[in-house]
Coordinates of C-alpha atoms in Angstrom, one line a residue:
M1 CA 0.0 0.0 0.0
A2 CA 1.3 3.5 -0.9
V3 CA 1.9 5.7 2.1
P4 CA -0.5 8.8 2.0
E5 CA 1.3 12.1 1.4
W6 CA -0.1 13.6 4.6
L7 CA 1.8 11.0 6.7
D8 CA 5.1 12.5 5.6
P9 CA 6.1 15.4 7.9
T10 CA 7.9 17.1 5.0
A11 CA 4.6 17.4 3.1
M12 CA 3.1 19.5 5.9
D13 CA 4.8 22.7 4.8
P14 CA 2.6 25.5 3.4
A15 CA 3.9 25.2 -0.1
G16 CA 3.2 21.5 -0.2
L17 CA -0.3 22.1 1.3
A18 CA -1.0 24.8 -1.3
A19 CA 0.1 22.4 -4.1
D20 CA -2.1 19.6 -2.7
V21 CA -5.1 21.8 -2.5
A22 CA -4.5 23.1 -6.0
G23 CA -4.4 19.6 -7.3
A24 CA -7.5 18.7 -5.4
A25 CA -9.5 21.6 -6.7
E26 CA -11.8 20.6 -9.6
G27 CA -14.8 21.9 -11.4
G28 CA -13.4 25.4 -12.2
I29 CA -12.2 26.1 -8.7
P30 CA -9.0 28.2 -9.0
P31 CA -5.7 26.9 -7.5
F32 CA -4.9 28.1 -4.0
G33 CA -1.9 30.0 -5.0
A34 CA -3.8 31.9 -7.6
V35 CA -6.6 32.7 -5.3
I36 CA -4.4 33.9 -2.5
S37 CA -2.5 36.1 -4.9
Q38 CA -5.8 37.6 -6.1
V39 CA -6.8 38.3 -2.5
T40 CA -3.7 40.4 -2.0
E41 CA -4.4 42.5 -5.1
S42 CA -7.0 45.2 -4.1
P43 CA -8.7 47.2 -6.8
A44 CA -8.9 50.9 -6.4
N45 CA -12.6 50.7 -5.5
P46 CA -13.0 49.4 -1.9
G47 CA -16.4 48.0 -2.6
A48 CA -15.2 46.1 -5.6
A49 CA -12.2 44.9 -3.5
A50 CA -14.5 43.7 -0.8
M51 CA -16.6 41.7 -3.3
E52 CA -13.5 40.4 -5.0
K53 CA -12.3 39.1 -1.7
C54 CA -15.7 37.7 -0.9
H55 CA -15.7 35.6 -4.2
D56 CA -12.1 34.6 -3.6
M57 CA -12.9 33.4 0.0
V58 CA -15.8 31.3 -1.4
A59 CA -13.4 29.7 -3.9
I60 CA -10.9 29.0 -1.1
G61 CA -13.6 27.6 1.1
T62 CA -14.9 25.4 -1.7
A63 CA -11.3 24.2 -2.4
M64 CA -10.8 23.4 1.3
L65 CA -14.0 21.4 1.3
E66 CA -12.7 19.3 -1.5
F67 CA -9.3 18.9 0.1
C68 CA -10.7 18.1 3.6
G69 CA -13.0 15.5 2.1
G70 CA -10.1 13.5 0.8
F71 CA -7.7 14.0 3.7
F72 CA -8.5 11.0 5.8
D73 CA -7.6 7.5 4.8
P74 CA -9.3 4.8 6.9
V75 CA -6.6 2.3 6.0
V76 CA -4.1 4.3 7.9
L77 CA -6.2 4.3 11.0
A78 CA -6.8 0.5 10.6
Q79 CA -3.0 0.1 10.4
L80 CA -2.5 1.9 13.7
D81 CA -5.3 -0.1 15.3
A82 CA -3.8 -3.4 14.1
A83 CA -0.3 -2.3 15.3
L84 CA -1.7 -1.5 18.7
A85 CA -3.6 -4.8 18.9
H86 CA -0.5 -6.8 18.0
E87 CA 1.6 -4.9 20.5
F88 CA -0.8 -5.8 23.2
S89 CA -0.7 -9.4 22.0
R90 CA 3.1 -9.4 22.1
Q91 CA 3.1 -8.1 25.7
E92 CA 0.6 -10.7 26.8
R93 CA 2.8 -13.5 25.3
G94 CA 5.7 -12.0 27.3
K95 CA 3.6 -12.3 30.5
V96 CA 2.9 -16.0 29.7
A97 CA 6.6 -16.6 29.2
A98 CA 7.5 -14.8 32.4
A99 CA 4.8 -16.7 34.4
T100 CA 5.9 -20.1 33.0
A101 CA 9.6 -19.3 33.8
A102 CA 8.5 -18.4 37.4
V103 CA 6.8 -21.9 37.8
A104 CA 10.0 -23.6 36.5
A105 CA 12.2 -21.6 38.9
G106 CA 9.8 -22.5 41.7
V107 CA 10.1 -26.2 41.0
R108 CA 13.9 -25.9 40.9
E109 CA 14.0 -24.0 44.1
G110 CA 11.7 -26.5 45.9
R111 CA 8.9 -24.0 46.7
T112 CA 5.9 -25.3 48.6
A113 CA 2.9 -26.8 46.8
E114 CA 0.8 -23.8 47.8
V115 CA 3.3 -21.4 46.1
L116 CA 3.5 -23.5 43.0
A117 CA -0.3 -23.7 42.8
H118 CA -0.4 -19.8 42.9
L119 CA 2.3 -19.6 40.2
S120 CA 0.4 -22.1 38.0
Q121 CA -2.8 -20.0 38.4
R122 CA -0.9 -17.0 37.2
V123 CA 0.2 -18.9 34.1
A124 CA -3.4 -19.9 33.4
T125 CA -4.6 -16.4 33.8
A126 CA -1.9 -15.1 31.5
R127 CA -2.7 -17.7 28.8
T128 CA -6.4 -16.7 28.9
A129 CA -5.5 -13.0 28.5
S130 CA -3.0 -13.9 25.7
T131 CA -5.6 -15.9 23.8
K132 CA -8.1 -13.1 24.0
S133 CA -5.5 -10.6 22.9
E134 CA -4.4 -12.7 19.9
S135 CA -8.1 -13.0 18.9
Q136 CA -8.5 -9.2 19.0
A137 CA -5.2 -8.8 17.0
A138 CA -6.5 -11.2 14.4
L139 CA -9.7 -9.3 14.2
A140 CA -7.9 -6.0 13.8
T141 CA -5.8 -7.4 10.9
G142 CA -9.0 -8.7 9.3
V143 CA -10.5 -5.2 9.4
L144 CA -7.3 -3.8 7.9
T145 CA -7.2 -6.3 5.0
S146 CA -11.0 -5.8 4.3
L147 CA -10.2 -2.1 3.7
G148 CA -7.6 -3.0 1.2
G149 CA -4.5 -2.5 3.5
S150 CA -1.5 -4.7 3.4
A151 CA -0.1 -6.6 6.3
D152 CA 3.1 -8.6 6.8
A153 CA 3.6 -11.6 9.2
G154 CA 3.2 -9.2 12.1
G155 CA -0.4 -8.4 11.1
F156 CA 0.2 -4.8 9.8
D157 CA 2.5 -2.8 7.6
P158 CA 5.3 -1.4 9.7
H159 CA 6.5 0.9 7.0
T160 CA 3.1 2.8 7.0
V161 CA 2.9 2.9 10.8
D162 CA 6.5 4.2 11.2
Q163 CA 5.8 7.0 8.7
I164 CA 3.1 8.6 10.9
S165 CA 4.4 11.5 12.8
G166 CA 2.6 12.5 16.0
A167 CA 4.4 15.9 16.0
A168 CA 3.2 16.7 12.4
L169 CA -0.3 15.7 13.3
I170 CA -0.3 18.0 16.4
D171 CA 1.1 20.8 14.2
L172 CA -1.8 20.2 11.8
I173 CA -4.4 20.2 14.5
G174 CA -3.0 23.4 16.0
V175 CA -2.8 25.2 12.6
L176 CA -6.4 24.1 11.8
E177 CA -7.7 25.3 15.1
E178 CA -6.2 28.8 14.5
A179 CA -7.4 28.7 10.9
K180 CA -10.9 27.7 12.1
N181 CA -10.9 30.6 14.5
A182 CA -9.8 33.0 11.7
I183 CA -12.5 31.7 9.4
S184 CA -15.0 32.3 12.1
A185 CA -13.7 35.9 12.4
T186 CA -14.1 36.3 8.6
Q187 CA -17.7 35.1 9.1
A188 CA -18.2 37.8 11.7
H189 CA -16.8 40.5 9.3
A190 CA -19.0 39.2 6.5
Q191 CA -22.1 39.1 8.8
T192 CA -21.5 42.7 9.8
L193 CA -21.3 43.8 6.2
F194 CA -24.4 41.7 5.3
V195 CA -26.4 43.3 8.1
A196 CA -25.4 46.8 7.0
Q197 CA -26.1 46.1 3.3
Q198 CA -29.5 44.5 4.1
R199 CA -30.5 47.4 6.3
L200 CA -29.7 49.8 3.5
E201 CA -31.7 47.7 1.0
Q202 CA -34.7 47.7 3.4
A203 CA -34.4 51.5 3.9
R204 CA -34.4 52.0 0.1
A205 CA -37.4 49.8 -0.1
G206 CA -39.3 52.2 2.1
I207 CA -39.2 50.1 5.3
P208 CA -39.7 52.5 8.4
K209 CA -36.6 53.0 10.5
E210 CA -38.1 51.3 13.5
K211 CA -38.7 48.1 11.5
L212 CA -35.3 47.9 9.8
G213 CA -33.5 44.6 10.4
R214 CA -36.5 42.3 10.3
G215 CA -35.5 38.9 8.8
I216 CA -31.8 39.6 8.5
A217 CA -30.7 37.4 11.3
H218 CA -33.0 34.6 9.9
Q219 CA -31.1 34.7 6.6
L220 CA -27.8 34.4 8.5
A221 CA -29.2 31.5 10.6
L222 CA -30.3 29.7 7.4
A223 CA -26.8 30.1 5.9
R224 CA -25.1 28.8 9.0
H225 CA -27.6 26.0 9.5
E226 CA -28.6 27.4 12.9
S227 CA -31.9 28.3 14.6
P228 CA -33.2 31.9 14.3
H229 CA -32.5 32.4 18.0
R230 CA -28.9 31.3 17.5
G231 CA -28.6 33.3 14.3
R232 CA -29.6 36.5 16.2
Q233 CA -27.0 35.8 18.8
L234 CA -24.3 35.4 16.2
C235 CA -25.5 38.5 14.4
E236 CA -25.4 40.6 17.6
L237 CA -22.0 39.2 18.5
S238 CA -20.4 40.0 15.2
E239 CA -21.8 43.6 15.4
V240 CA -20.3 44.1 18.9
L241 CA -16.9 42.6 18.0
V242 CA -16.4 44.4 14.7
R243 CA -17.8 47.8 15.8
E244 CA -16.8 48.0 19.5
L245 CA -14.0 45.4 20.4
P246 CA -11.2 45.9 17.9
Y247 CA -8.5 44.2 20.0
S248 CA -10.7 41.2 20.6
M249 CA -11.5 41.1 16.9
R250 CA -7.8 41.3 16.0
A251 CA -7.0 38.3 18.3
F252 CA -10.0 36.5 16.8
S253 CA -8.9 37.2 13.2
Q254 CA -5.4 36.0 14.0
G255 CA -6.8 32.7 15.3
R256 CA -5.6 33.3 18.9
I257 CA -9.1 33.1 20.4
S258 CA -12.2 31.2 19.4
E259 CA -15.7 32.5 18.7
Y260 CA -16.8 31.3 22.1
K261 CA -14.0 33.3 23.9
A262 CA -14.7 36.4 21.8
G263 CA -18.4 36.0 22.9
T264 CA -17.3 35.7 26.5
I265 CA -15.5 39.1 26.4
A266 CA -18.6 40.7 24.7
K267 CA -21.0 39.2 27.2
E268 CA -18.9 40.2 30.3
T269 CA -18.7 43.8 29.1
V270 CA -22.2 44.4 27.7
F271 CA -23.3 46.6 30.6
L272 CA -20.3 48.9 30.4
S273 CA -20.2 52.2 28.6
L274 CA -18.5 52.3 25.2
A275 CA -15.4 53.9 26.6
D276 CA -15.1 51.4 29.5
R277 CA -15.7 48.5 27.2
A278 CA -12.9 49.7 24.9
H279 CA -10.6 49.9 27.9
V280 CA -11.4 46.3 29.0
D281 CA -11.0 45.1 25.4
Q282 CA -7.5 46.6 25.2
S283 CA -6.4 45.4 28.6
I284 CA -7.5 41.8 28.0
C285 CA -6.7 41.4 24.3
G286 CA -4.1 44.0 23.7
D287 CA -1.5 41.2 23.7
P288 CA -2.9 38.5 21.3
D289 CA -0.2 36.0 22.4
A290 CA -1.1 36.4 26.1
V291 CA -4.9 36.2 25.7
G292 CA -4.4 33.1 23.6
L293 CA -3.0 31.3 26.6
L294 CA -6.1 31.9 28.8
G295 CA -8.7 29.2 29.3
N296 CA -12.4 29.9 29.0
R297 CA -12.9 30.5 32.7
E298 CA -9.7 32.5 33.1
L299 CA -10.8 34.8 30.3
G300 CA -14.2 35.3 31.7
A301 CA -12.8 36.0 35.2
A302 CA -10.3 38.5 33.8
A303 CA -13.0 40.3 31.9
R304 CA -15.3 40.4 34.9
K305 CA -12.5 41.7 37.2
A306 CA -11.6 44.4 34.7
A307 CA -15.2 45.4 34.3
Y308 CA -15.8 45.6 38.0
T309 CA -12.7 47.7 38.5
L310 CA -13.9 50.2 36.0
D311 CA -17.6 50.4 37.0
P312 CA -18.5 48.7 40.3
L313 CA -22.0 50.2 40.4
A314 CA -22.9 48.9 37.0
F315 CA -21.6 45.5 37.9
V316 CA -23.8 45.4 41.0
K317 CA -26.8 46.6 39.0
R318 CA -26.1 43.8 36.5
H319 CA -26.4 41.2 39.2
E320 CA -29.6 42.8 40.5
K321 CA -31.1 42.7 37.0
A322 CA -30.1 39.0 36.7
M323 CA -32.6 38.3 39.5
G324 CA -35.3 39.3 37.1
D325 CA -34.1 36.9 34.5
R326 CA -34.8 33.7 36.5
Y327 CA -36.9 31.1 34.8
V328 CA -37.8 27.4 34.5
S329 CA -37.8 25.7 31.1
L330 CA -38.3 22.2 29.8
R331 CA -36.6 20.8 26.7
P332 CA -36.7 17.3 25.2
A333 CA -34.0 14.6 25.9
A334 CA -33.5 11.2 24.4
D335 CA -35.5 8.1 25.3
G336 CA -38.7 9.8 26.4
M337 CA -37.0 12.0 29.0
T338 CA -36.8 15.8 29.4
Y339 CA -34.4 18.3 30.9
L340 CA -36.0 20.5 33.6
T341 CA -33.8 23.6 33.8
A342 CA -34.0 26.4 36.3
L343 CA -32.0 29.7 36.3
I344 CA -32.2 30.8 39.9
P345 CA -30.1 32.8 42.4
L346 CA -26.9 31.1 43.6
K347 CA -28.0 31.0 47.2
Q348 CA -31.3 29.2 46.5
G349 CA -29.6 26.9 44.0
V350 CA -27.0 25.8 46.6
R351 CA -29.7 25.2 49.2
I352 CA -31.8 23.1 46.9
L353 CA -28.8 20.9 45.9
T354 CA -27.7 20.6 49.5
A355 CA -31.2 19.5 50.5
L356 CA -31.5 16.9 47.8
T357 CA -28.0 15.6 48.5
K358 CA -28.8 15.1 52.2
V359 CA -32.0 13.2 51.2
A360 CA -30.0 11.0 48.9
D361 CA -27.1 10.4 51.3
S362 CA -29.6 9.5 54.1
L363 CA -31.5 7.0 52.1
R364 CA -28.4 5.5 50.6
A365 CA -27.0 5.0 54.1
S366 CA -30.3 3.3 55.1
G367 CA -29.9 0.8 52.3
D368 CA -31.8 2.3 49.4
E369 CA -30.5 0.6 46.2
R370 CA -31.2 3.5 43.9
G371 CA -28.3 5.6 42.7
K372 CA -27.7 9.0 44.3
G373 CA -28.8 10.8 41.2
Q374 CA -32.0 8.8 40.9
I375 CA -32.9 9.6 44.5
M376 CA -32.3 13.3 44.1
A377 CA -34.4 13.3 40.9
D378 CA -37.2 11.4 42.6
A379 CA -37.1 13.6 45.7
L380 CA -37.3 16.7 43.5
M381 CA -40.3 15.4 41.5
H382 CA -42.0 14.3 44.8
R383 CA -41.6 17.7 46.5
L384 CA -42.6 19.7 43.4
V385 CA -45.7 17.6 42.5
Q386 CA -47.1 16.5 45.9
H387 CA -45.9 19.0 48.6
A388 CA -48.2 21.8 49.6
P389 CA -46.9 25.4 49.2
C390 CA -46.4 27.5 52.3
N391 CA -46.2 31.2 53.4
D392 CA -42.4 31.1 54.0
G393 CA -40.2 33.5 52.1
A394 CA -42.8 36.2 51.5
G395 CA -41.3 39.0 49.4
T396 CA -38.2 37.1 48.4
P397 CA -37.3 35.4 45.1
S398 CA -38.5 32.1 46.6
D399 CA -41.9 33.5 47.7
H400 CA -44.5 30.8 47.1
R401 CA -47.4 31.7 49.3
G402 CA -50.0 29.0 49.3
V403 CA -52.5 27.7 51.8
P404 CA -53.5 30.6 54.1
V405 CA -53.2 30.3 57.9
G406 CA -56.6 29.2 59.2
G407 CA -57.7 27.9 55.8
S408 CA -60.4 25.3 55.2
A409 CA -60.5 22.0 57.1
Q410 CA -59.7 20.2 54.0
D411 CA -56.6 22.4 53.5
Q412 CA -55.4 21.8 57.0
A413 CA -56.0 18.1 56.8
S414 CA -54.1 17.8 53.6
L415 CA -51.1 19.3 55.3
Q416 CA -50.9 16.4 57.7
A417 CA -50.5 13.8 55.0
I418 CA -47.8 11.1 55.5
A419 CA -45.4 10.4 52.7
L420 CA -43.6 7.1 52.3
T421 CA -40.1 7.7 51.0
G422 CA -37.7 4.8 50.6
G423 CA -39.5 2.7 53.1
T424 CA -39.1 5.3 55.9
Q425 CA -42.2 7.0 57.2
V426 CA -41.6 10.8 57.3
Q427 CA -43.9 13.6 58.4
T428 CA -44.2 16.0 55.5
L429 CA -46.4 18.8 54.2
C430 CA -47.9 16.7 51.4
T431 CA -51.2 17.5 49.9
T432 CA -53.6 15.3 48.0
V433 CA -54.1 16.8 44.6
D434 CA -55.4 15.6 41.3
E435 CA -53.0 15.1 38.4
A436 CA -52.3 18.3 36.6
S437 CA -54.6 19.2 33.7
I438 CA -52.1 18.9 30.9
S439 CA -52.2 17.7 27.4
L440 CA -49.6 15.4 25.9
E441 CA -50.2 15.0 22.2
L442 CA -49.1 11.5 21.4
V443 CA -49.2 10.3 17.8
M444 CA -49.0 6.6 17.3
T445 CA -50.5 4.0 15.0
D446 CA -53.5 1.9 16.0
R447 CA -51.3 -1.2 15.3
S448 CA -48.9 0.0 18.1
L449 CA -51.7 1.0 20.5
F450 CA -54.0 -2.0 20.3
G451 CA -51.8 -4.6 18.6
S452 CA -48.2 -5.9 19.0
A453 CA -46.5 -3.6 16.4
N454 CA -43.5 -1.6 17.6
D455 CA -43.8 1.5 15.4
P456 CA -42.3 4.3 17.5
A457 CA -44.7 7.0 18.6
V458 CA -44.3 10.7 18.3
L459 CA -44.7 12.9 21.4
V460 CA -45.4 16.2 19.6
G461 CA -42.7 18.7 20.3
Y462 CA -40.3 16.1 21.6
D463 CA -38.5 13.1 20.4
P464 CA -40.0 9.8 19.2
I465 CA -40.6 7.3 22.0
P466 CA -40.7 3.5 21.9
A467 CA -44.2 1.9 21.4
P468 CA -44.3 0.1 24.8
I469 CA -43.7 3.4 26.7
A470 CA -46.4 5.1 24.5
R471 CA -48.9 2.2 25.2
S472 CA -48.2 2.6 28.9
M473 CA -48.8 6.4 28.8
V474 CA -52.2 5.8 27.1
L475 CA -53.4 2.5 28.7
G476 CA -51.9 3.1 32.1
G477 CA -49.5 0.9 34.2
G478 CA -45.9 1.9 34.8
G479 CA -46.5 5.6 34.7
G480 CA -44.4 6.0 37.8
G481 CA -46.0 9.3 38.9
G482 CA -48.4 8.2 41.6
G483 CA -51.6 10.0 42.3
S484 CA -54.8 9.7 40.4
A485 CA -54.9 8.3 36.9
A486 CA -54.8 10.7 34.0
Q487 CA -57.7 11.1 31.6
V488 CA -57.0 10.0 28.1
W489 CA -58.7 11.4 25.0
L490 CA -58.1 9.7 21.7
K491 CA -58.0 11.5 18.4
R492 CA -58.1 9.6 15.1
L493 CA -55.6 10.8 12.6
F494 CA -56.0 9.5 9.1
T495 CA -52.8 9.0 7.0
H496 CA -52.2 8.0 3.5
P497 CA -51.8 4.1 3.4
E498 CA -48.6 4.3 1.4
T499 CA -46.9 7.6 2.2
N500 CA -48.1 8.1 5.9
Q501 CA -48.9 11.7 5.0
L502 CA -51.4 13.2 7.4
M503 CA -54.7 13.7 5.6
A504 CA -57.5 14.2 8.0
M505 CA -58.5 14.1 11.7
D506 CA -61.5 13.7 14.0
S507 CA -61.8 14.0 17.7
Q508 CA -63.8 12.7 20.6
A509 CA -62.4 15.2 23.1
R510 CA -64.7 17.7 24.7
L511 CA -62.5 20.7 24.2
F512 CA -59.9 21.4 21.6
P513 CA -58.6 24.4 19.5
E514 CA -59.7 25.1 16.0
G515 CA -59.4 21.9 14.0
M516 CA -57.2 23.4 11.3
K517 CA -54.7 24.6 13.8
E518 CA -54.6 21.3 15.6
F519 CA -54.1 19.5 12.4
L520 CA -51.2 21.7 11.4
R521 CA -49.6 21.4 14.9
L522 CA -49.8 17.6 14.8
Q523 CA -48.5 17.5 11.3
D524 CA -45.6 20.0 11.6
Q525 CA -44.9 19.4 15.4
R526 CA -42.3 22.3 15.5
C527 CA -41.6 25.5 13.7
Q528 CA -41.3 24.7 10.0
T529 CA -38.4 27.1 9.3
P530 CA -35.3 25.1 8.5
Y531 CA -33.0 24.6 11.5
C532 CA -35.5 26.2 13.9
D533 CA -36.7 23.8 16.6
A534 CA -38.8 26.4 18.5
P535 CA -42.3 25.5 19.7
I536 CA -45.2 26.3 17.4
R537 CA -46.9 29.6 18.4
E538 CA -48.6 30.9 15.2
Y539 CA -50.2 29.6 12.0
D540 CA -49.7 31.3 8.7
H541 CA -50.7 31.1 5.1
I542 CA -48.0 29.8 2.8
K543 CA -49.5 31.9 0.0
A544 CA -50.6 35.1 1.6
Y545 CA -54.3 35.6 2.2
A546 CA -54.0 39.1 0.6
A547 CA -52.5 37.4 -2.5
G548 CA -55.5 35.0 -2.8
G549 CA -54.2 32.2 -0.6
A550 CA -56.9 30.0 0.8
T551 CA -57.3 29.4 4.5
S552 CA -56.9 25.7 4.3
V553 CA -54.7 22.9 5.6
D554 CA -52.9 22.7 2.3
N555 CA -52.0 26.4 2.4
G556 CA -51.1 26.5 6.1
Q557 CA -47.9 26.1 8.0
A558 CA -47.0 26.2 11.7
L559 CA -44.3 28.7 12.8
C560 CA -42.9 30.2 15.9
S561 CA -43.7 33.9 16.4
D562 CA -40.2 35.1 15.5
C563 CA -40.1 33.3 12.2
N564 CA -43.7 34.3 11.3
Q565 CA -42.7 38.0 11.8
A566 CA -39.4 37.6 9.8
K567 CA -41.2 36.3 6.7
E568 CA -43.2 39.5 6.5
A569 CA -40.0 41.4 5.6
P570 CA -39.6 42.3 1.9
G571 CA -38.1 39.6 -0.3
W572 CA -39.3 36.6 1.7
S573 CA -41.7 34.1 0.1
S574 CA -43.0 30.6 0.6
T575 CA -44.4 28.2 -1.9
K576 CA -46.2 24.9 -1.4
A577 CA -44.3 22.3 -3.4
A578 CA -47.4 20.0 -4.0
E579 CA -46.0 18.3 -7.0
A580 CA -42.7 17.6 -5.1
S581 CA -44.7 16.0 -2.3
V582 CA -46.4 13.6 -4.7
A583 CA -43.1 12.8 -6.4
R584 CA -41.4 12.1 -3.2
E585 CA -44.3 10.2 -1.7
G586 CA -43.7 11.8 1.6
P587 CA -44.9 14.6 3.9
P588 CA -45.8 18.1 2.6
I589 CA -42.9 20.2 1.3
T590 CA -42.6 24.0 1.5
E591 CA -40.0 26.0 -0.4
I592 CA -38.7 29.2 1.3
K593 CA -37.0 32.0 -0.7
T594 CA -35.0 34.6 1.1
P595 CA -34.3 38.2 0.0
T596 CA -30.9 37.2 -1.4
G597 CA -32.5 34.6 -3.7
H598 CA -31.4 31.6 -1.7
R599 CA -33.9 28.8 -1.5
Y600 CA -34.5 26.3 1.3
I601 CA -36.7 23.3 1.6
S602 CA -38.8 22.5 4.6
T603 CA -40.4 19.1 5.0
A604 CA -42.8 18.1 7.7
P605 CA -41.3 15.4 10.0
P606 CA -42.4 11.8 9.4
L607 CA -45.3 10.4 11.4
P608 CA -45.2 6.9 12.9
G609 CA -45.1 4.2 10.3
P610 CA -42.7 2.6 7.8
Q611 CA -41.0 5.7 6.4
G612 CA -38.0 7.9 7.1
R613 CA -37.5 11.2 5.4
R614 CA -34.9 13.9 5.7
R615 CA -36.6 16.8 7.2
R616 CA -35.0 19.9 5.6
H617 CA -32.3 20.8 3.2
R618 CA -31.1 23.6 1.1
R619 CA -30.7 23.8 -2.6

């Protein structure tokens, strides 16, 4: 097997890299050397120069994609794996030989039968390990040869393995990290230019000043394959870095700090005046080499310290404002689980964790077989779901006034309930309450609900869950929550027998939203803007009602509020790709066009049944 060029340390020099990339570039992509020389040549017109560099950077990025795609050779990795497996096998054989020699020495020296038996046991153990190691080495060699690699009697190709330079690979990893940071900085520069250009275009189109900017962050999010929320964050970060933090931007452009670190500096100085922010920027990033040595926490701490030194009062006000930002959120996790997250003051957070830790330690000490984390989670759920509120903490962030003093007899009796926790009877302030009135929209096939099929179910807004868990949620048994049983309402959803596309719905529930909205919510499940996973908040016409679009399921789409507002900006349009849906035999497809002319495809997620479609892509 020929040794790949990238294994040779001498091929890692910039000239060699440029030549390799130039050779890899196809389809009209200019060679690296030509592109780089073009970048350095600036026309007299700055605008033309900026656009020339823009096109050149696109060519460089495309060439890099080509080159990176062909960089890795799986045979080389298989050679390393085989060499490692055979090295382990060699060491195990050495242990067998050493153990056998120890037995022979023991016999010659007249050791006791007990000692000889122990030495013989060591030989048996070593032989077992050696046999297993030889089997793994043979398997590694088999993988290598199946990939087309060559192997000598030792089970691998020593020439290939010896050519690999760890130092050269570390050099490459380090250079790529800096290049990645510099590319991100170029993105920030480009984003700032794009925002300015789009605001100008909107102003020329007659958009009022107070509405300028609508939909711009969404275009950036689509280009970067991010959610609109994340796109707005990246847009705001680039504006701050380019316009207000020149030293941070310089270190960013030189690859010394990452986008995350640059964002840390921006976040920790956001409450300062422009002059103070500039002072912190210079003090932290004035020396790019020094700031490049700081870790994430060190950088954040240095920025906070400098900010506090310049404006202690603003720093304190920032912490006071943070109290108003406390919240609780729920987001989906794998395997039918969720993440319950709370942003709360430090003092209360430490007290909650301490209380849960004490409960877990106490029960573990008394013989509870659950893990510490399991006990803490169970205790949290128990206290939040079943414990009565009280009047403690009035006027504080933890104020949760509940049952009034001298309340009804039923209230007072409920406060005397006894909870059984881990087999130990504990006096608590539990209250007997009905299960919360919530709606879990579970979509599953009748085969999975009433039969033995195992088509996964869809919990709308969350991840698919296994059929047995879905059956348990509907039919009861194994809910694990305690308390009264939940009421279950069944809605019949009619899907196409071949494509599984949602076609119609009826309901036996007493109360439900407008049928059309419910249909779209169950069909789309989340905001239908590509890369946006936000919950559905609004329902919109694909073809605008003012343009003659019908108010129908076929012309409807479910969106979050932010995306629905963004598409009202000039240049945005959506089209129902009905013919594409039929051709693909899948869920409805919507084509989104942005003001810059880029087109993105949004496809409703698949419903339970034998199908699997890619949800969204760009063309």
